[in-house]
Coordinates of C-alpha atoms and ligand atoms in Angstrom, one line a residue:
M1 CA 5.0 1.8 -14.6
G2 CA 5.5 4.8 -12.0
R3 CA 4.5 7.7 -14.5
Q4 CA 4.6 10.4 -11.6
R5 CA 4.7 10.0 -8.3
T6 CA 1.7 8.2 -6.2
R7 CA -0.4 10.7 -4.8
M8 CA 0.3 9.6 -1.6
E9 CA 4.6 10.3 -2.7
V10 CA 3.2 14.0 -3.2
W11 CA 1.1 14.0 -0.2
L12 CA 4.2 13.3 2.4
G13 CA 6.9 14.9 -0.1
C14 CA 8.5 11.8 -0.4
G15 CA 9.9 9.2 -3.1
V16 CA 12.6 6.9 -2.5
A17 CA 13.6 4.2 -4.7
T18 CA 17.5 1.3 -5.0
L19 CA 17.2 -1.6 -2.5
A20 CA 19.6 0.8 -0.5
V21 CA 16.7 2.9 1.0
V22 CA 14.9 0.1 1.6
V23 CA 17.0 -0.7 4.5
V24 CA 18.0 3.1 5.0
A25 CA 14.2 3.0 5.2
L26 CA 14.4 0.6 8.6
T27 CA 16.6 3.2 10.1
I28 CA 15.2 5.8 9.5
T29 CA 12.1 4.3 10.5
I30 CA 13.9 3.7 14.4
I31 CA 15.6 7.8 13.9
V32 CA 12.0 9.3 13.3
M33 CA 10.2 6.9 16.2
V34 CA 12.5 8.0 19.5
T35 CA 13.1 4.3 20.7
K36 CA 11.3 3.1 23.5
K37 CA 12.8 2.5 26.6
S38 CA 13.7 -0.6 28.6
D39 CA 10.0 -1.2 30.6
T40 CA 9.2 -2.7 26.4
L41 CA 12.2 -5.5 27.6
P42 CA 10.1 -8.2 28.9
A43 CA 9.7 -8.5 32.4
A44 CA 11.6 -11.1 34.1
P45 CA 10.0 -14.4 34.8
T46 CA 8.1 -14.7 38.2
A47 CA 9.3 -17.1 40.1
P48 CA 6.9 -19.9 41.4
A49 CA 5.3 -19.0 44.9
S50 CA 6.1 -21.9 46.8
T51 CA 10.5 -20.2 45.8
V52 CA 9.9 -17.2 47.2
S53 CA 9.4 -17.7 50.3
T54 CA 11.9 -20.6 50.6
V55 CA 14.1 -17.7 48.7
A56 CA 12.7 -15.4 51.7
S57 CA 13.8 -16.9 54.1
T58 CA 16.9 -17.5 53.4
T59 CA 17.8 -14.2 52.1
S60 CA 17.2 -11.1 54.1
T61 CA 18.2 -8.6 51.6
I62 CA 16.0 -7.7 48.2
A63 CA 17.7 -8.8 45.3
P64 CA 18.6 -5.0 43.6
P65 CA 16.3 -4.9 40.6
P66 CA 19.1 -6.3 36.9
A67 CA 21.2 -3.7 35.7
D68 CA 19.0 -1.7 32.7
P69 CA 21.3 -2.1 29.8
Y70 CA 19.8 0.5 28.4
Q71 CA 20.9 3.3 31.1
Q72 CA 22.9 5.9 29.8
P73 CA 24.7 8.7 32.3
Y74 CA 23.0 11.6 31.9
N75 CA 24.1 13.7 28.5
E76 CA 24.2 17.0 28.5
N77 CA 23.6 17.3 25.1
L78 CA 20.9 18.9 24.6
Y79 CA 19.2 17.3 21.1
D80 CA 18.9 14.3 23.7
T81 CA 17.7 15.7 26.7
I82 CA 15.2 17.1 24.5
V83 CA 14.0 14.6 22.6
R84 CA 14.9 11.9 25.2
Q85 CA 16.4 9.4 23.3
N86 CA 17.7 6.4 25.0
L87 CA 20.8 6.7 22.3
A88 CA 22.6 3.1 23.0
Q89 CA 19.2 1.0 22.8
Q90 CA 19.2 3.1 19.4
A91 CA 21.9 1.7 17.8
D92 CA 21.6 -2.1 19.6
I93 CA 17.9 -2.0 18.1
S94 CA 19.0 -0.5 14.4
T95 CA 22.1 -3.3 14.7
Q96 CA 20.1 -6.0 15.1
L97 CA 17.7 -5.2 12.2
L98 CA 20.5 -4.6 9.6
Q99 CA 21.3 -7.5 10.7
E100 CA 18.1 -9.7 10.8
F101 CA 17.5 -8.5 6.9
Q102 CA 17.2 -12.5 4.8
P103 CA 18.4 -11.6 0.9
M104 CA 16.7 -15.2 0.3
N105 CA 14.2 -14.2 2.2
I106 CA 13.5 -11.3 -0.4
R107 CA 14.4 -13.3 -3.6
D108 CA 11.4 -16.3 -2.7
N109 CA 9.5 -13.0 -1.6
L110 CA 9.2 -12.5 -5.7
R111 CA 8.8 -15.7 -6.7
W112 CA 5.5 -16.2 -5.2
L113 CA 4.1 -12.3 -6.2
T114 CA 5.4 -13.1 -9.5
K115 CA 3.9 -16.7 -10.5
T116 CA 1.6 -14.7 -12.5
L117 CA 0.6 -12.3 -14.5
H118 CA -1.4 -9.7 -11.9
V119 CA -3.1 -7.4 -13.5
A120 CA -4.9 -5.6 -11.0
G121 CA -8.7 -6.5 -11.2
T122 CA -8.4 -9.9 -11.1
P123 CA -8.4 -13.4 -10.1
E124 CA -4.7 -13.7 -10.3
N125 CA -4.2 -10.0 -8.3
A126 CA -6.7 -10.0 -6.0
A127 CA -5.0 -13.6 -4.8
V128 CA -1.7 -12.0 -4.8
M129 CA -3.8 -9.5 -2.1
K130 CA -5.2 -12.1 -0.5
Q131 CA -1.4 -14.2 0.4
L132 CA 0.5 -10.6 1.0
G133 CA -2.2 -10.2 3.6
Q134 CA -1.9 -13.1 4.9
Q135 CA 2.1 -13.1 5.1
Y136 CA 2.0 -9.8 6.8
Q137 CA -0.5 -11.5 9.4
S138 CA 1.7 -14.4 10.0
Y139 CA 4.0 -12.2 10.9
G140 CA 2.7 -10.9 13.9
L141 CA 1.1 -7.9 11.8
T142 CA -2.8 -6.7 12.3
L143 CA -4.4 -6.6 8.8
K144 CA -6.5 -3.9 7.6
T145 CA -7.6 -4.1 4.0
H146 CA -10.3 -1.7 2.3
D147 CA -11.8 -2.7 -0.9
Y148 CA -12.6 -0.2 -4.2
Q149 CA -15.0 -1.1 -7.3
V150 CA -13.3 0.7 -9.6
L151 CA -13.8 1.7 -13.2
L152 CA -10.6 -0.2 -15.5
S153 CA -9.4 -1.0 -18.3
Y154 CA -8.3 -4.1 -20.3
P155 CA -6.8 -5.4 -23.8
N156 CA -8.5 -9.0 -25.9
Y157 CA -5.6 -10.4 -25.0
S158 CA -6.9 -13.6 -27.9
M159 CA -7.3 -10.2 -30.4
P160 CA -4.9 -8.7 -30.3
N161 CA -4.0 -4.4 -31.5
T162 CA -3.1 -4.9 -35.2
I163 CA -1.6 -2.3 -37.5
E164 CA -1.9 -2.3 -41.0
V165 CA -0.5 -0.3 -44.9
Q166 CA -2.9 0.0 -47.7
L167 CA 0.0 0.9 -49.6
A168 CA -0.8 4.1 -52.3
G169 CA -2.7 3.0 -55.0
Q170 CA -3.1 -0.2 -54.0
M171 CA -5.8 -2.8 -53.2
D172 CA -4.8 -5.0 -50.1
W173 CA -4.2 -4.4 -46.5
N174 CA -0.9 -5.6 -45.2
L175 CA 0.0 -6.6 -41.8
V176 CA 2.9 -4.3 -40.1
S177 CA 2.5 -5.5 -36.5
N178 CA 0.9 -7.9 -35.3
G179 CA 0.4 -6.5 -31.4
T180 CA 2.8 -9.2 -30.3
A181 CA 6.3 -8.8 -27.7
Q182 CA 8.3 -12.2 -28.4
L183 CA 9.7 -14.3 -25.4
L184 CA 12.8 -14.1 -25.2
G185 CA 15.9 -14.5 -22.2
P186 CA 17.7 -17.6 -20.6
P187 CA 15.6 -20.8 -21.3
E188 CA 14.2 -20.9 -17.6
A189 CA 13.0 -18.1 -17.7
M190 CA 11.1 -17.9 -20.8
Q191 CA 9.4 -20.9 -19.4
Q192 CA 8.4 -19.8 -16.0
E193 CA 6.8 -15.7 -18.1
N194 CA 5.2 -18.5 -20.8
D195 CA 1.9 -17.0 -21.3
S196 CA 0.6 -15.2 -24.5
R197 CA -0.5 -12.1 -22.0
A198 CA 2.7 -11.2 -21.4
L199 CA 2.9 -10.7 -24.6
N200 CA -0.2 -7.9 -26.4
W201 CA 1.1 -4.6 -27.1
W202 CA -1.9 -2.4 -24.3
N203 CA -2.2 0.5 -23.1
G204 CA -4.6 1.5 -20.5
Y205 CA -8.0 3.3 -20.7
A206 CA -7.8 3.0 -24.8
K207 CA -10.7 3.6 -26.5
D208 CA -12.0 -0.1 -28.4
G209 CA -12.5 0.0 -32.4
V210 CA -10.9 0.7 -35.5
A211 CA -9.1 4.2 -36.9
T212 CA -8.6 4.4 -40.8
G213 CA -6.3 7.6 -41.7
R214 CA -2.7 8.6 -43.1
L215 CA 0.2 8.1 -41.3
V216 CA 1.8 11.0 -39.4
Y217 CA 5.3 11.4 -36.9
A218 CA 5.2 13.9 -34.4
N219 CA 8.3 13.4 -32.7
Y220 CA 7.9 12.7 -29.0
G221 CA 3.3 14.1 -28.9
S222 CA 5.0 17.1 -26.3
L223 CA 2.8 20.1 -27.1
T224 CA 6.5 22.0 -29.0
D225 CA 6.5 19.1 -31.2
Y226 CA 2.8 19.9 -31.9
V227 CA 3.3 23.0 -31.8
L228 CA 5.8 22.9 -34.7
L229 CA 3.5 20.4 -36.8
D230 CA 1.2 23.1 -36.3
S231 CA 3.5 26.7 -37.4
H232 CA 4.1 24.4 -39.9
N233 CA -0.1 24.0 -41.6
I234 CA 1.0 20.9 -41.3
S235 CA -2.1 19.1 -40.0
L236 CA -3.4 15.6 -37.6
Q237 CA -7.0 16.2 -39.1
G238 CA -8.0 12.5 -39.9
A239 CA -4.4 11.2 -39.6
I240 CA -2.8 8.1 -37.3
V241 CA -0.2 9.8 -35.2
I242 CA 3.1 7.9 -34.4
A243 CA 4.7 9.1 -31.7
R244 CA 8.0 8.1 -29.4
Y245 CA 7.9 7.6 -26.1
G246 CA 10.8 9.6 -23.7
D247 CA 9.5 13.4 -23.2
I248 CA 5.9 13.3 -21.9
F249 CA 3.3 11.3 -20.2
R250 CA 1.9 8.8 -22.9
G251 CA -1.2 10.3 -22.5
A252 CA -1.1 13.4 -23.6
I253 CA 0.8 12.0 -26.1
A254 CA -2.8 11.1 -27.4
V255 CA -4.9 13.7 -25.9
E256 CA -2.4 17.6 -28.1
A257 CA -3.1 14.5 -31.4
E258 CA -7.0 14.1 -29.9
R259 CA -7.5 17.9 -29.5
R260 CA -5.8 17.9 -33.4
G261 CA -8.1 15.8 -35.4
A262 CA -5.7 13.0 -35.0
V263 CA -8.2 10.0 -35.1
G264 CA -5.8 7.2 -33.5
V265 CA -1.7 7.5 -32.2
I266 CA 0.6 4.4 -31.9
I267 CA 3.1 5.6 -29.6
F268 CA 7.1 3.6 -30.2
N269 CA 9.6 3.6 -27.9
D270 CA 12.8 4.1 -29.8
P271 CA 16.2 2.5 -29.4
L272 CA 18.0 6.0 -29.3
D273 CA 16.2 6.4 -26.2
Y274 CA 15.4 2.8 -24.8
A275 CA 18.3 0.9 -26.1
N276 CA 21.4 3.4 -26.1
D277 CA 21.1 3.6 -29.6
L278 CA 22.7 0.2 -29.7
P279 CA 21.8 -2.4 -32.1
A280 CA 19.9 -5.4 -31.5
S281 CA 22.1 -7.7 -30.2
D282 CA 23.4 -5.9 -28.2
T283 CA 19.8 -5.2 -26.1
F284 CA 18.1 -7.9 -23.6
P285 CA 18.7 -11.1 -23.5
N286 CA 21.9 -9.8 -24.1
T287 CA 22.0 -6.9 -22.2
I288 CA 19.8 -5.4 -19.7
W289 CA 17.8 -2.7 -22.8
L290 CA 15.5 -2.6 -25.0
P291 CA 15.0 -5.2 -27.6
P292 CA 13.2 -4.5 -30.9
S293 CA 9.7 -6.6 -29.2
G294 CA 9.7 -5.0 -26.4
A295 CA 6.8 -2.5 -26.2
Q296 CA 5.9 0.4 -23.1
R297 CA 2.6 -0.4 -21.3
G298 CA 0.7 1.7 -19.3
T299 CA -2.3 3.1 -18.9
L300 CA -4.0 6.7 -20.7
L301 CA -5.9 8.5 -17.4
Q302 CA -5.2 12.1 -17.4
T303 CA -6.3 11.9 -13.7
D304 CA -5.4 10.0 -10.6
G305 CA -7.4 7.4 -8.9
D306 CA -11.0 5.5 -10.0
P307 CA -12.6 8.4 -13.3
L308 CA -15.3 8.0 -11.9
T309 CA -15.4 8.8 -8.1
P310 CA -13.0 12.6 -8.2
F311 CA -12.1 13.1 -5.0
Y312 CA -14.6 10.1 -3.6
P313 CA -13.7 6.8 -2.2
A314 CA -15.5 4.8 -5.2
K315 CA -17.4 2.7 -2.5
P316 CA -20.6 1.0 -2.8
Y317 CA -22.6 3.6 -2.1
T318 CA -20.9 6.7 -3.6
Y319 CA -22.7 8.5 -6.3
R320 CA -20.4 8.3 -9.2
T321 CA -20.3 11.5 -10.5
T322 CA -19.7 11.0 -15.0
D323 CA -19.9 7.9 -17.1
E324 CA -16.9 6.9 -19.3
A325 CA -18.7 8.4 -22.1
T326 CA -17.8 11.8 -20.8
L327 CA -14.8 10.9 -19.5
R328 CA -13.1 10.8 -23.0
K329 CA -15.1 13.8 -24.0
E330 CA -13.3 16.0 -21.9
H331 CA -9.7 14.1 -23.0
A332 CA -10.3 12.8 -18.5
M333 CA -8.7 9.7 -21.3
P334 CA -8.5 8.9 -25.1
N335 CA -11.6 9.0 -27.1
V336 CA -9.0 7.1 -30.1
P337 CA -7.4 3.5 -29.9
V338 CA -4.1 4.2 -29.4
T339 CA -1.5 1.0 -28.5
P340 CA 1.7 1.0 -27.9
I341 CA 4.4 -0.7 -30.3
G342 CA 8.2 -1.7 -30.0
Y343 CA 10.6 -0.4 -32.3
R344 CA 10.9 -4.1 -34.3
D345 CA 7.3 -2.7 -36.2
A346 CA 8.2 0.8 -35.6
L347 CA 10.9 0.1 -37.9
T348 CA 9.0 -1.6 -40.1
I349 CA 7.0 1.5 -40.9
F350 CA 9.4 4.1 -41.1
Q351 CA 9.7 2.1 -44.3
Q352 CA 6.6 2.0 -45.2
M353 CA 6.7 5.9 -44.8
T354 CA 7.5 7.5 -48.3
G355 CA 6.4 11.7 -46.8
P356 CA 9.8 13.9 -46.3
E357 CA 12.4 13.4 -44.8
V358 CA 13.2 14.9 -41.7
T359 CA 14.8 18.0 -42.4
G360 CA 16.0 21.6 -41.5
D361 CA 13.1 22.5 -37.5
F362 CA 12.9 18.4 -37.9
A363 CA 16.4 17.9 -37.7
Q364 CA 16.3 16.5 -34.2
W365 CA 13.2 14.2 -35.2
K366 CA 15.7 11.8 -36.1
G367 CA 15.5 8.5 -34.2
G368 CA 17.7 5.5 -33.4
M369 CA 16.2 3.1 -36.1
N370 CA 17.7 2.3 -39.0
V371 CA 15.5 4.1 -41.3
T372 CA 14.6 8.0 -42.6
Y373 CA 12.9 8.7 -40.6
R374 CA 9.9 11.3 -43.1
M375 CA 7.5 13.2 -41.8
N376 CA 4.5 11.4 -42.6
G377 CA 3.7 8.4 -45.1
G378 CA 2.6 9.9 -47.9
D379 CA -0.3 9.0 -49.6
S380 CA -1.4 5.8 -48.1
T381 CA -3.2 4.9 -45.8
F382 CA -2.7 3.3 -42.5
R383 CA -5.0 1.0 -40.3
L384 CA -5.0 0.5 -35.9
T385 CA -7.4 -1.6 -35.2
V386 CA -7.1 -1.4 -31.6
N387 CA -9.2 -4.2 -28.7
A388 CA -10.4 -3.3 -25.8
F389 CA -12.1 -2.6 -23.2
T390 CA -13.6 -1.0 -19.6
D391 CA -15.0 -2.9 -17.2
M392 CA -16.0 -2.4 -12.7
R393 CA -13.5 -4.3 -11.0
T394 CA -13.3 -4.8 -7.4
I395 CA -9.8 -3.9 -5.7
T396 CA -7.6 -4.3 -2.7
N397 CA -5.6 -2.5 -0.7
V398 CA -3.5 -4.4 1.9
V399 CA -2.5 -1.7 4.9
A400 CA -0.8 -4.2 7.9
L401 CA 0.0 -2.8 11.3
F402 CA 2.8 -2.8 14.1
Y403 CA 1.4 -0.9 16.4
G404 CA 3.7 1.0 18.4
A405 CA 4.5 1.9 22.0
D406 CA 3.8 4.7 22.7
E407 CA 2.0 6.6 20.2
P408 CA -0.1 3.8 18.1
D409 CA -1.6 6.3 16.6
K410 CA 0.6 7.9 15.1
W411 CA 2.4 6.4 12.2
V412 CA 5.2 5.5 10.3
M413 CA 3.6 4.1 6.8
F414 CA 5.6 2.5 3.7
G415 CA 4.4 2.5 0.6
N416 CA 4.1 0.5 -2.8
H417 CA 2.0 -0.7 -5.5
V418 CA 1.8 -5.3 -5.9
D419 CA -0.6 -4.5 -8.9
A420 CA 1.5 -4.6 -12.7
W421 CA 0.8 -4.8 -16.4
T422 CA 2.5 -8.6 -16.5
F423 CA 4.4 -10.8 -14.2
G424 CA 5.4 -7.3 -12.2
S425 CA 9.3 -8.6 -11.3
I426 CA 10.8 -5.3 -11.5
D427 CA 8.4 -3.4 -11.1
P428 CA 7.2 -3.0 -8.0
N429 CA 7.3 -6.6 -6.5
S430 CA 10.9 -6.1 -6.4
G431 CA 10.0 -3.0 -3.8
T432 CA 7.1 -5.9 -2.5
A433 CA 9.4 -8.5 -1.3
T434 CA 11.6 -6.5 -0.3
M435 CA 8.5 -3.7 2.2
L436 CA 7.1 -8.1 3.8
E437 CA 10.7 -9.0 4.8
M438 CA 10.7 -4.9 6.1
A439 CA 8.2 -6.1 8.5
R440 CA 9.2 -9.6 9.3
V441 CA 12.9 -7.8 10.8
V442 CA 10.8 -5.9 12.5
A443 CA 8.9 -8.4 14.1
T444 CA 11.4 -10.9 14.7
V445 CA 13.2 -8.2 16.5
S446 CA 10.5 -7.0 18.5
N447 CA 9.8 -10.6 19.5
R448 CA 13.4 -11.3 20.3
T449 CA 13.6 -7.8 22.6
G450 CA 10.6 -6.3 23.4
W451 CA 11.4 -4.3 21.9
R452 CA 8.0 -2.6 19.7
P453 CA 8.7 1.2 17.7
K454 CA 7.5 3.7 19.3
R455 CA 5.7 5.3 17.0
T456 CA 2.7 2.5 14.1
L457 CA 4.5 0.8 11.1
A458 CA 1.7 0.8 8.8
F459 CA 2.9 -1.0 5.6
C460 CA 0.5 0.4 2.6
Q461 CA 0.5 -2.0 -0.5
W462 CA -1.6 -0.2 -2.8
D463 CA -3.7 -2.2 -5.9
A464 CA -4.5 -0.3 -9.0
E465 CA -1.0 1.7 -9.2
E466 CA -0.3 1.1 -13.5
Y467 CA -3.9 2.8 -13.9
G468 CA -3.8 5.9 -12.0
L469 CA -2.7 5.6 -9.2
V470 CA -6.4 4.1 -8.2
G471 CA -5.6 2.2 -5.0
S472 CA -3.4 4.5 -3.0
T473 CA -5.5 7.8 -4.4
E474 CA -8.6 6.2 -3.2
Y475 CA -7.5 5.4 -0.1
V476 CA -6.8 9.2 1.0
E477 CA -9.4 9.6 -0.2
E478 CA -11.7 7.9 2.3
H479 CA -9.3 8.0 4.9
L480 CA -8.1 12.0 4.2
K481 CA -9.0 13.7 7.8
L482 CA -7.3 10.3 9.5
L483 CA -4.6 11.0 7.6
E484 CA -4.4 14.7 8.5
N485 CA -3.9 13.7 12.3
R486 CA -1.4 10.4 12.5
A487 CA 0.5 10.1 9.6
I488 CA 4.8 11.2 9.9
A489 CA 6.2 10.6 7.0
L490 CA 6.3 7.8 4.5
L491 CA 8.7 5.9 2.8
N492 CA 7.0 4.9 -1.0
V493 CA 9.2 2.0 -3.7
D494 CA 7.9 1.1 -7.0
N495 CA 10.9 -1.0 -7.9
I496 CA 15.0 -1.1 -6.5
N497 CA 17.4 -2.1 -9.4
G498 CA 20.6 -0.5 -10.6
N499 CA 23.5 -0.7 -8.8
V500 CA 25.1 0.2 -5.6
T501 CA 24.2 4.0 -5.3
L502 CA 21.8 4.8 -2.7
A503 CA 19.0 7.4 -5.4
A504 CA 16.2 9.1 -2.8
K505 CA 13.8 11.6 -3.4
G506 CA 12.0 13.8 -0.2
V507 CA 11.3 16.4 1.9
P508 CA 14.0 19.1 3.0
L509 CA 13.0 17.7 6.6
L510 CA 13.6 13.8 5.6
Y511 CA 17.9 14.4 4.4
R512 CA 19.4 14.1 7.9
A513 CA 17.5 11.7 8.6
L514 CA 17.7 9.7 5.0
V515 CA 21.5 10.7 5.8
D516 CA 21.7 9.2 8.9
A517 CA 20.2 5.5 8.5
A518 CA 23.0 5.2 5.3
A519 CA 25.7 5.8 6.6
K520 CA 24.1 3.1 9.0
V521 CA 24.7 0.8 6.3
P522 CA 27.9 -2.0 5.9
Ligands
NAG1 C1 6.6 -12.8 16.9 O1 5.1 -13.4 17.8 C2 4.2 -13.5 16.9 C3 3.5 -13.7 18.6 O2 4.5 -15.2 19.1 C4 4.5 -14.9 16.2 O3 3.2 -14.9 16.2 C5 4.7 -14.1 15.3 O4 4.9 -15.2 14.2 C6 6.1 -13.7 15.7 N1 6.7 -12.6 14.2 C7 7.9 -13.2 13.6 C8 7.9 -12.3 12.8 O5 7.5 -14.1 13.9
NAG2 C1 -12.6 -10.8 -27.3 O1 -11.7 -12.2 -29.1 C2 -12.8 -12.8 -28.7 C3 -12.9 -13.9 -30.1 O2 -12.5 -12.4 -31.5 C4 -13.9 -12.7 -28.7 O3 -15.4 -13.9 -28.5 C5 -14.6 -12.8 -27.6 O4 -15.7 -12.0 -27.5 C6 -13.4 -10.5 -27.2 N1 -14.1 -10.1 -26.2 C7 -14.2 -9.6 -25.3 C8 -14.1 -9.6 -24.2 O5 -14.6 -8.7 -26.2
NAG3 C1 4.1 -10.8 -35.5 O1 5.2 -10.6 -35.8 C2 7.0 -11.0 -35.8 C3 7.7 -10.3 -37.0 O2 7.3 -9.4 -37.4 C4 6.8 -12.1 -35.5 O3 8.0 -12.7 -34.9 C5 5.5 -12.8 -34.9 O4 5.5 -14.1 -34.2 C6 4.6 -13.2 -34.6 N1 3.9 -13.0 -34.4 C7 2.9 -13.7 -33.8 C8 1.6 -14.3 -32.9 O5 2.1 -14.4 -34.8
NAG4 C1 5.3 -22.3 -24.1 O1 3.6 -23.4 -23.5 C2 4.0 -24.0 -24.8 C3 2.2 -24.1 -24.4 O2 1.7 -23.6 -23.3 C4 4.1 -24.8 -25.4 O3 4.4 -25.6 -26.4 C5 5.4 -23.9 -25.4 O4 6.6 -25.3 -26.2 C6 6.2 -23.4 -24.4 N1 7.1 -22.5 -24.1 C7 8.5 -22.9 -23.7 C8 9.6 -21.6 -24.2 O5 8.4 -23.2 -22.9
NAG5 C1 0.2 28.8 -42.5 O1 -0.7 28.9 -43.0 C2 -1.0 30.1 -43.2 C3 -2.1 30.7 -43.2 O2 -2.8 30.2 -44.6 C4 0.4 31.6 -44.0 O3 0.1 32.4 -43.9 C5 1.4 30.8 -43.2 O4 1.8 31.3 -44.3 C6 1.5 29.1 -43.2 N1 3.1 28.6 -43.5 C7 3.5 27.7 -43.5 C8 4.7 27.6 -43.0 O5 3.7 27.3 -44.5
NAG6 C1 21.1 -0.2 -42.3 O1 20.1 -1.0 -43.2 C2 20.8 -1.7 -43.9 C3 19.7 -1.2 -45.2 O2 17.8 -1.4 -45.1 C4 22.0 -1.9 -44.1 O3 22.1 -2.7 -45.2 C5 22.8 -1.6 -43.4 O4 23.6 -2.7 -43.4 C6 22.4 -1.4 -42.1 N1 22.7 -1.0 -40.8 C7 22.9 -1.2 -40.1 C8 24.3 -0.9 -38.6 O5 22.2 -2.7 -39.1
NAG7 C1 24.7 3.7 -10.6 O1 23.8 4.7 -11.3 C2 24.5 5.7 -10.9 C3 23.0 6.1 -11.6 O2 22.7 5.8 -12.9 C4 25.7 7.0 -11.4 O3 25.5 8.0 -11.6 C5 26.5 6.4 -10.0 O4 27.3 6.6 -10.5 C6 26.5 4.6 -10.5 N1 27.4 3.4 -9.6 C7 28.6 2.9 -9.9 C8 29.2 2.5 -8.5 O5 28.2 2.2 -11.0

């Protein structure tokens, strides 16, 4: 889940998404990379020595050199002259690159990339990274891998997070959330996704433990919402906050609640924001909209990169300048239990709430569930149990290089992460599967024609993005000087979805390149 743009992306100032863009990205490369002239075409095969003498003795004239198919008459166009582009060759290579893309390869890539749950720092994700590196190598690219030892967090998959309620004046606790989604979809998909770990709802870096208290609703958990609660003297001291996703970064929802004394935080996806306000029957698998048991997983980390090594690469020799307890105390990660839930369970919880209705200043706090939205749970007590742990794990970035012909030390970079919260078919492997095909296409056309891009292409596959841009941040921290001198441009994808309309964000410098490249997509 792209909670924000990757550090790499921000650093070079561009972010890109959607299928068309990747095709476009490739075309941009061609524009950015001023293609090399005919001297990169394969040399004409040399005839064996014996035939050379025969030829020499029977003809007295030396054959003219073969015509350069890309030779252009002198062009008055100042741009062409200055940049010395061989436009005919560029157009030809561009067409060959576009024609070489095989959509079925992207499908097959996606299949193997998403066969297992592959959360960062797990053996499953390490296996995906390894195979990805081998795949790039098999296309003829040079493989570099970069390991880091970082602090990650996991749920206890066998003990899902739970929420219980003890109604006012009663003794027993009733379960209102069992912390697990429901397996949905066509039978084939359900079979492929049959891994109970994919059903756990959890947030990265949530504090392990139990929170007990009254329940207070905080709308989107934005600063504006908390200030409104403050202004009405509604205290969060000792309370569990329930808030909905959709306005701000989830980590900030938790931190502001905690600053006001909250002991636990529950975050749900309101159907108004995530199901287009449709009834459950019009959600997945019948439509693309979020079903009642769907919940957004995601990190709560407030900083980018490995939390224990800010500004330094998390190598074995790096001094850890802080520790988990300090980070929690300083609100870089929450010091209270936090969990996401689906609106299936949020509905059950709101049905148990007895506080005043949201009206007046709070009228906008009403969402899309078929229930009366209330300010709090009255005198009932709620109990949130989060089963989680942190661990030092090794992550690996894969960087595959296709060396340029003229300026191999200048890099045009493509980036995307590989790790996912579950199978990652859309986020992020729809992008990864396409990047891999881009590499194959470039290598194939190069093998066929002898063409190489002017500059090196770097296919960067980041690890542990989901936790807070960890892989890419550590890579930049380790290679900052190098990148300052080598990086020419970065095109980043996260996931590829939507329709045929191109959506791209980038620095103004890339505007023309994007438009020109888009125009080449058939
Ligand atoms: C390109 O050629 C190299 C060298 O023969 C080969 O190893 C590589 O697999 C080829 N790449 C593709 C994508 O066919
Ligand atoms: C997860 O929960 C199980 C069952 O209660 C327990 O045996 C196990 O130790 C827990 N694992 C971790 C890593 O806490
Ligand atoms: C969790 O609760 C829902 C109903 O709220 C139920 O349909 C589902 O089967 C339960 N899952 C587990 C694993 O108990
Ligand atoms: C998932 O696997 C379990 C056994 O591990 C099996 O009982 C169940 O029928 C499977 N469900 C689906 C939808 O394939
Ligand atoms: C909040 O409390 C302050 C101080 O006790 C009081 O002056 C103010 O009127 C209260 N505001 C509301 C909305 O109750
Ligand atoms: C909303 O809930 C009420 C009572 O629980 C029910 O009678 C009504 O049919 C529901 N409306 C919709 C649109 O589901
Ligand atoms: C595709 O989706 C975008 C964003 O939702 C929308 O602006 C655009 O009109 C859609 N294009 C088509 C062809 O449906």
